[in-house]
Amino acid sequence: MAVEQCIRVSNVFKRFGKNEVLQNISLEVPKAQIFGLLGPSGSGKTTLVKLIAGIDEATSGEIYLLGAKMPKLEMLSKIGYMAQSDALYMELTAQENLEFFAALFGLNAAQRKKRIYEVMELVNLNAFLKKPVSSYSGGMKRRLSLAISLLHSPGILILDEPTVGIDPVLRKSIWDELQLLSNQGTTIIVTTHVMDEAEKCDRLGMIREGKLIAVGSPDALRQETGTTSIEEAFLYYGGIKS
């Protein structure tokens, strides 16, 4: 039986002026899979997820989400996107931010109340709901951004470095929730440069200098390279072989 491909990226290039940021990227992500994009800062991860989310447009190549060619405005309601930099209204409280985004997502009053409580419980911020975001620490802002991306229960979740600045205990609980969402049918793309997070993904795309250098499950990538860790496998595919 054919596997349903939720996300398909075909021969994508992205240039900013003469600078080629992504080079001939092709990958497929099945429904309900956690797909990790692993690479150092500046490797092209953020540019790629922006293209997948429809926030930016490829110079050439094609991207499809649920069969729809991106970018497509109607797809925004099906996507939860968490940017690397927090897009929050600092002068408003967390609740006011959540109410604003819930209204944008089209949630009615009853849905808003329920989902705001649920997502703030997940990120352990319910006690700070009435506080202005300007008083939040960097880690708290990241957690609020994650809560906002989950508000409308999207079928596709795209998270750019979601756990930067978050303590290890909460980071574990967030990854537990991502696993649960995946088991319930949510397709998740997450960028990271943290090796232990990469291990938690169903499949990984290793990206370096705008090129996809390997794709596979963590186990398969280690086996193919004869290495014992994802870090060693990444170095191997990057051409740094011991």
XYZ file of C-alpha atoms in Angstrom:
242
model
C 0.000 0.000 0.000
C 1.367 3.430 -0.976
C 2.368 5.743 1.862
C 0.472 9.047 1.872
C 2.970 11.866 1.308
C 1.885 14.907 3.276
C 4.770 17.144 2.193
C 6.726 16.962 -1.055
C 9.679 19.184 -1.951
C 10.997 18.766 -5.508
C 14.246 20.229 -6.881
C 13.988 23.426 -4.849
C 16.507 26.234 -5.213
C 16.427 29.519 -3.309
C 18.580 32.517 -4.128
C 18.847 35.915 -2.486
C 20.512 38.009 -5.149
C 23.610 36.069 -6.196
C 23.645 34.066 -2.961
C 22.319 30.521 -3.453
C 20.945 29.527 -0.030
C 19.313 26.211 -1.040
C 20.535 23.938 -3.821
C 18.334 21.307 -5.452
C 16.478 20.143 -2.312
C 14.105 17.185 -2.728
C 12.401 15.326 0.100
C 9.085 13.735 1.063
C 7.426 13.542 4.469
C 4.615 11.018 5.044
C 1.566 11.874 7.119
C 2.013 11.634 10.920
C 5.801 11.536 10.784
C 8.243 13.687 12.773
C 10.819 14.832 10.240
C 13.886 16.603 11.602
C 16.074 19.016 9.687
C 19.506 18.796 11.253
C 22.287 21.235 10.504
C 24.399 24.067 11.887
C 23.321 27.711 11.951
C 23.368 29.190 8.461
C 22.929 25.834 6.712
C 19.553 26.764 5.167
C 17.127 25.094 7.615
C 15.103 28.231 8.354
C 14.896 29.195 4.677
C 13.613 25.716 3.811
C 10.889 25.631 6.474
C 9.727 29.114 5.446
C 9.307 27.821 1.898
C 7.422 24.742 3.118
C 5.133 26.914 5.263
C 4.418 29.210 2.308
C 5.931 32.263 3.994
C 8.459 32.616 1.170
C 8.617 31.355 -2.395
C 11.267 29.177 -4.007
C 13.380 30.595 -6.824
C 12.730 27.343 -8.679
C 11.300 23.910 -7.921
C 7.982 22.920 -6.379
C 6.577 22.353 -2.896
C 3.279 20.578 -2.209
C 1.413 20.277 1.097
C -1.541 17.852 1.139
C -1.526 18.011 -2.660
C -1.703 21.821 -2.782
C 1.123 23.703 -4.487
C 2.733 26.215 -2.151
C 2.544 29.047 -1.402
C -1.255 28.926 -1.109
C -3.170 31.225 1.238
C -5.907 28.668 1.965
C -3.331 26.292 3.452
C -2.428 28.622 6.334
C -5.306 27.321 8.452
C -3.887 23.791 8.180
C -0.356 24.799 9.275
C 1.033 25.627 12.701
C 4.255 27.589 12.266
C 6.708 28.552 14.999
C 9.416 30.890 13.785
C 12.952 31.004 15.144
C 12.341 34.586 16.286
C 9.246 35.091 18.429
C 6.439 37.007 16.664
C 4.656 38.276 19.780
C 3.012 41.522 20.858
C 5.184 42.523 23.806
C 2.824 45.171 25.202
C -0.051 42.664 25.435
C -0.541 39.898 27.980
C -0.073 36.269 26.986
C -3.858 35.818 27.031
C -4.365 38.811 24.734
C -1.772 37.400 22.326
C -3.493 34.015 22.381
C -6.955 35.567 21.914
C -5.683 37.563 18.930
C -4.154 34.561 17.172
C -7.130 32.322 18.037
C -9.417 34.853 16.334
C -7.134 34.853 13.272
C -7.389 31.057 13.170
C -11.196 31.323 13.295
C -11.780 29.687 16.674
C -15.092 30.555 18.333
C -15.295 31.778 21.960
C -15.765 28.295 23.460
C -12.958 26.799 21.373
C -10.643 29.685 22.267
C -11.120 29.279 25.992
C -10.574 25.517 25.849
C -7.532 25.608 23.568
C -5.846 28.513 25.368
C -6.024 26.567 28.621
C -4.776 23.347 26.948
C -1.808 24.836 25.118
C -0.703 26.974 28.072
C -0.917 23.901 30.301
C 1.329 22.055 27.861
C 4.029 24.741 27.975
C 3.565 25.264 31.728
C 2.580 28.931 31.473
C -1.001 29.054 32.766
C 0.186 30.864 35.913
C 1.545 33.660 33.688
C -1.478 34.033 31.395
C -2.320 37.565 32.600
C 1.280 38.812 32.575
C 2.521 41.125 29.788
C 4.827 39.326 27.372
C 7.421 42.079 27.911
C 7.972 40.609 31.403
C 8.630 37.093 30.024
C 12.098 35.563 29.857
C 13.446 34.376 26.494
C 12.517 30.762 27.281
C 8.980 31.759 28.276
C 8.546 33.615 24.982
C 9.613 30.484 23.087
C 7.064 28.457 25.040
C 4.312 30.990 24.297
C 5.217 30.916 20.591
C 4.870 27.132 20.650
C 1.494 27.422 22.386
C 0.273 29.808 19.660
C 1.374 27.443 16.871
C -0.704 24.657 18.467
C -3.867 26.712 19.117
C -5.872 25.623 16.061
C -4.828 21.938 16.232
C -3.111 22.056 12.825
C -2.584 18.942 10.734
C 0.928 20.118 9.835
C 3.258 21.583 12.451
C 6.452 23.379 11.373
C 8.760 24.288 14.237
C 12.013 26.207 13.782
C 14.357 25.507 16.728
C 11.388 25.231 19.147
C 13.328 24.334 22.308
C 16.119 26.925 22.248
C 16.406 28.447 25.717
C 14.052 25.926 27.340
C 15.125 23.894 30.357
C 15.717 20.124 29.931
C 12.649 18.995 31.932
C 10.234 21.126 29.906
C 12.066 20.233 26.693
C 11.342 16.565 27.421
C 7.647 17.274 28.058
C 7.411 19.215 24.776
C 8.970 16.331 22.860
C 6.591 13.902 24.597
C 3.720 16.073 23.333
C 5.146 16.140 19.799
C 5.287 12.324 19.848
C 1.677 12.230 21.033
C 0.570 14.656 18.300
C 2.384 12.550 15.715
C 0.655 9.396 16.987
C -2.668 11.227 16.602
C -1.941 12.060 12.949
C -0.098 15.387 12.985
C 2.788 15.736 10.530
C 5.695 17.592 12.131
C 8.799 19.223 10.693
C 11.275 20.426 13.300
C 14.643 22.093 12.781
C 17.387 21.487 15.300
C 21.143 21.448 15.774
C 20.808 19.385 18.986
C 21.838 15.766 18.469
C 19.642 14.198 21.174
C 16.579 15.880 19.622
C 17.556 14.526 16.228
C 17.443 11.023 17.739
C 13.755 11.522 18.615
C 12.718 12.096 14.981
C 11.279 9.334 12.776
C 13.469 10.534 9.908
C 16.146 13.167 9.456
C 17.275 15.383 6.640
C 20.865 16.449 7.178
C 21.524 19.857 5.631
C 24.869 21.583 5.161
C 25.696 24.728 3.173
C 22.277 24.673 1.494
C 22.502 21.055 0.352
C 20.634 18.028 1.639
C 23.485 15.604 2.286
C 21.500 12.643 3.685
C 17.940 11.523 4.491
C 16.869 8.550 6.588
C 15.949 7.286 10.032
C 18.547 7.876 12.756
C 19.238 4.113 12.861
C 19.621 3.868 9.075
C 21.965 6.859 8.926
C 24.203 5.346 11.608
C 24.184 1.923 9.945
C 24.963 3.329 6.498
C 27.979 5.218 7.837
C 29.174 2.599 10.318
C 28.992 5.154 13.110
C 27.570 5.033 16.626
C 26.071 8.533 16.852
C 24.107 10.996 14.727
C 26.910 13.537 15.171
C 29.457 11.109 13.693
C 27.052 10.271 10.858
C 26.588 13.984 10.093
C 30.367 14.488 9.950
C 30.673 11.456 7.673
C 28.037 12.717 5.203
C 29.595 16.178 5.394
C 32.846 14.733 4.103
C 34.753 14.731 7.394
C 35.601 11.028 7.654
C 37.837 9.542 10.296
